Amino acid sequence: MSYTKRLSALLCAASVLTAAAACSSKKSSSSNIQTTVPQTTAAASEYDGTPAEADPEMEITWLADYDLNPQQGVQRSAALAVFEDIYGGRINCVRTAPNDKYNTLSSMINSGETVDMFPCEPAAFPNGTMTGLFDPLDPYFADMGVDEGLWSDMSDVMDMFAYNGQHYVVPYSVSEPLLLTYSRKLTDAEGIGDPRKLWQEGKWDWNAMKDMIDKFRKNQPDAPRYGINGWYGQAALASTGHTVVSFDGSSLKNNIADAEIGKAVGLIGEIRNNGWYSSTLRDTFPSDLNTLFFASGSWSLGISNAANPEADLMIVPFPKSPDADKNYISCNFNSRMLVKNSQKGKAVATYLKCERLAASDETMKAAAKEQALVQQKNASGSFRSFITEEQYNALQEYLDLSKVTPVFDCGWGMGERMSGNGNYTADSRGVMQRMAEAGKSYEQLRDEFSHVIDEEIAKYNG
């Protein structure tokens, strides 16, 4: 089957492939990536369910600490099913330890070993990109012709990462927004309102959150009550729409003196200094209901439900800064990197298109929702994890790029001195970690770390 026919069939064959794949377990003015409106045709007959023959040009060597291929007995992801069955693609995984990924990558590049695709994570941009570990993807998307509009919704996100007019990071979706989980049973009983309703009304900001926490504590002033548990500092910084380190398309800039960053650090410190923060390490919403909000990525929602089945849990993004013009969020940017000197740029670009189809095609999205709502139980029959349809719909709303604006602070992708955990003590962590924890006043952190940021930026801008 020709490439053009396969592209048409890809859009129409989604319903054929999704049934099996759904059971699986994980505008650019400067870009050549096309963003025209998709045209769905009656070309379903182009794909009869017979997998394409393996194409050597579509064989990718993937270096990572996890495999994109399913384990034995587990169904393929929707993206992998399309890549294999429509394009004849294959992914060969070279496993490496999480902490050795970049050393292994550099070694393989320098020795001329075959390696084509690599995970996109904070360290990939700007660090990996600006130090020459990856190649741009634009030429390969351009070579493949009209892109049927698959990427139109992601244009602004793509351009966030455009480096010297080229796109090394081509996100096919965003995921795992940093959220606050809360119990509507608790907020109703306390008479303090519903954060989700405030979000829907455009009234969910720092002041609204602080007012709720204050009322919650004052309702039982002698009880050990807290406002927030979990990791919220990164979301607080992002909620301003400003970044500690910004990127103009070619160089990095130190923005630690930005007044909006100062306000965010001040909020983080205020929460801690008021005794509103619970430092107890948890991976679920606290079942004792002595804490109003549990801050984490959306990954914790299913297990929080299982741990609190009667709490009527709901989620909401970290509230916006009262001075912000939009709802800004911190989240994951899902993509794959094309490794320097790879001969499989077209194959990697094709695989990214398959991921984008899985994330955007309505048939595949419906199948993904159906799978997400499957209740997972232990051998005893008790819930291990579950998500309600109402929660799922809320999460999709918080990932809707017409309603939220993702923020990426380059400081999180500049190496250990900027974002590392050190030896897991407060004073040994990197600059971004320290800012997000606000163990000192903003003025102290600014004065202590401004020169550190300048020194790290100089390594990339020089």
XYZ file of C-alpha atoms in Angstrom, residues 176-410:
235
model
C -0.391 14.284 34.080
C -1.319 17.823 35.100
C -0.389 18.659 38.677
C -3.741 18.678 40.470
C -5.365 19.062 43.865
C -7.549 16.143 44.968
C -10.216 16.887 47.550
C -13.256 15.265 49.136
C -16.635 16.779 48.290
C -18.053 14.889 51.245
C -15.621 16.839 53.417
C -16.070 20.252 51.787
C -19.858 19.890 51.905
C -19.789 18.916 55.572
C -17.532 21.851 56.368
C -19.655 24.307 54.368
C -16.638 25.738 52.565
C -17.696 25.394 48.920
C -16.624 23.277 45.954
C -13.345 24.115 44.140
C -14.551 22.489 40.906
C -17.587 24.774 40.794
C -15.303 27.757 41.413
C -13.126 26.561 38.506
C -16.148 26.309 36.250
C -17.211 29.825 37.255
C -13.732 31.263 36.653
C -13.286 32.047 40.358
C -10.668 29.454 41.333
C -7.548 31.430 42.296
C -5.020 31.603 45.113
C -7.300 33.734 47.257
C -10.204 31.309 46.910
C -7.967 28.394 47.920
C -6.514 30.237 50.915
C -9.998 31.252 52.034
C -11.130 27.622 51.948
C -8.103 26.427 53.903
C -8.574 29.140 56.503
C -12.256 28.253 56.996
C -11.451 24.547 57.157
C -8.961 25.094 59.973
C -11.129 27.561 61.868
C -14.056 25.127 61.882
C -12.053 22.985 64.301
C -9.255 25.229 65.609
C -8.011 22.685 68.167
C -7.787 19.762 65.731
C -4.637 18.893 63.748
C -5.861 20.157 60.381
C -3.866 21.001 57.267
C -4.524 22.723 53.986
C -2.245 20.829 51.578
C -0.229 17.638 51.479
C 1.978 16.508 48.601
C 3.969 18.239 45.857
C 2.452 21.615 45.006
C 5.345 24.076 44.625
C 5.985 23.367 40.945
C 2.301 23.908 40.164
C 2.284 27.134 42.179
C 5.199 28.531 40.183
C 3.567 27.540 36.888
C 0.218 29.061 37.877
C 1.659 32.538 37.337
C 2.372 31.844 33.664
C 5.953 32.981 34.313
C 9.138 30.907 34.512
C 12.372 31.032 36.481
C 14.272 30.352 33.251
C 12.680 31.467 29.990
C 13.520 30.596 26.392
C 13.170 32.919 23.373
C 13.751 30.307 20.678
C 17.514 30.521 20.677
C 18.772 31.367 24.166
C 17.881 31.063 27.837
C 17.261 33.918 30.265
C 17.408 34.173 34.056
C 14.033 35.416 35.359
C 14.451 34.713 39.051
C 13.956 38.431 39.773
C 10.516 38.397 38.100
C 7.976 39.790 40.584
C 5.422 37.096 39.610
C 7.894 34.374 40.527
C 8.396 36.209 43.799
C 4.650 36.109 44.465
C 4.519 32.360 43.817
C 7.425 31.647 46.150
C 5.726 33.897 48.687
C 2.533 31.808 48.421
C 4.460 28.555 48.868
C 6.179 30.012 51.925
C 2.918 31.366 53.313
C 1.310 27.926 53.161
C 4.227 26.430 55.053
C 4.686 29.266 57.543
C 0.974 29.279 58.445
C 1.163 25.617 59.392
C -1.104 24.726 56.464
C 1.276 22.182 54.956
C 1.393 18.530 55.996
C 4.822 17.040 55.271
C 3.699 13.430 55.782
C 4.753 11.364 52.758
C 1.714 9.863 51.034
C 0.758 8.559 47.617
C -3.015 8.929 48.097
C -5.487 11.443 49.453
C -5.336 11.182 53.298
C -8.170 8.965 54.529
C -8.274 10.610 57.962
C -9.805 13.696 56.294
C -7.626 16.048 58.311
C -6.146 17.586 55.140
C -8.150 19.563 52.607
C -6.078 19.056 49.432
C -3.698 16.366 48.206
C -1.334 17.744 45.562
C 0.068 15.369 42.946
C -0.094 14.327 39.325
C -3.298 12.742 38.087
C -1.652 9.316 38.471
C -2.746 9.206 42.128
C -6.471 9.635 41.527
C -7.353 5.986 40.927
C -5.570 4.680 44.010
C -6.888 7.599 46.081
C -10.416 6.546 45.120
C -9.669 2.992 46.202
C -8.297 4.208 49.532
C -11.263 6.557 50.052
C -14.256 4.948 48.285
C -16.847 6.887 50.306
C -15.140 10.303 50.218
C -16.591 11.458 46.860
C -13.223 12.670 45.618
C -12.853 15.288 42.896
C -9.915 17.018 41.251
C -9.112 20.592 40.313
C -5.986 22.269 38.924
C -3.805 24.283 41.255
C -5.554 27.670 41.346
C -4.452 30.482 39.068
C -2.584 33.505 40.297
C -5.029 36.388 40.809
C -2.816 38.405 38.445
C -2.618 35.749 35.697
C -4.564 36.211 32.475
C -5.174 32.469 31.925
C -5.304 29.150 33.725
C -1.677 28.037 33.535
C -0.764 24.454 34.439
C 2.303 22.307 34.970
C 2.053 18.995 33.109
C 3.920 16.414 31.060
C 4.660 17.047 27.382
C 4.486 13.706 25.590
C 6.899 13.225 22.704
C 9.911 11.215 21.537
C 13.316 12.533 20.556
C 15.090 11.781 17.285
C 18.651 10.812 18.206
C 21.592 12.586 16.586
C 22.791 10.931 13.358
C 19.879 8.481 13.231
C 19.019 7.243 9.747
C 15.393 6.637 10.735
C 14.031 10.164 10.993
C 11.022 9.354 8.823
C 10.217 6.304 10.925
C 10.397 8.274 14.184
C 8.202 11.024 12.707
C 5.735 8.363 11.550
C 5.605 6.806 15.003
C 4.929 10.242 16.515
C 2.043 10.635 14.070
C 0.641 7.340 15.314
C 0.868 8.577 18.900
C -0.870 11.786 17.882
C -3.654 9.839 16.186
C -4.155 7.738 19.313
C -4.363 10.932 21.382
C -6.693 12.870 19.067
C -8.877 10.517 17.017
C -12.390 10.442 18.491
C -12.738 6.674 18.090
C -9.479 6.042 19.902
C -10.272 8.625 22.587
C -13.581 6.912 23.255
C -11.806 3.565 23.577
C -9.210 5.104 25.907
C -11.994 6.473 28.103
C -13.725 3.102 28.198
C -10.511 1.451 29.302
C -9.746 4.136 31.908
C -13.114 3.518 33.558
C -12.448 -0.204 34.045
C -12.306 -0.866 37.768
C -9.154 -2.673 38.863
C -9.588 -5.083 41.758
C -7.308 -7.126 43.970
C -7.570 -10.907 44.240
C -9.769 -10.391 47.302
C -12.257 -8.409 45.247
C -11.458 -5.062 46.844
C -10.693 -2.051 44.676
C -7.081 -1.467 43.722
C -7.830 1.548 41.547
C -10.802 3.146 39.835
C -11.819 6.441 38.239
C -15.379 7.660 37.866
C -16.707 9.024 34.591
C -17.228 12.425 36.223
C -13.583 12.501 37.322
C -12.380 11.359 33.915
C -14.357 14.103 32.178
C -12.978 16.687 34.598
C -9.418 15.527 33.893
C -9.946 15.867 30.146
C -11.240 19.380 30.733
C -8.037 20.231 32.596
C -6.070 19.015 29.570
C -8.173 20.941 27.052
C -5.804 23.455 25.493
C -8.683 25.839 24.863
C -9.167 26.070 28.626
C -5.664 25.705 30.051
C -2.215 26.847 28.967
C 0.711 24.508 29.711
C 3.875 26.021 31.138
C 7.372 24.595 30.799
C 10.129 26.144 32.861
C 13.472 25.364 31.248
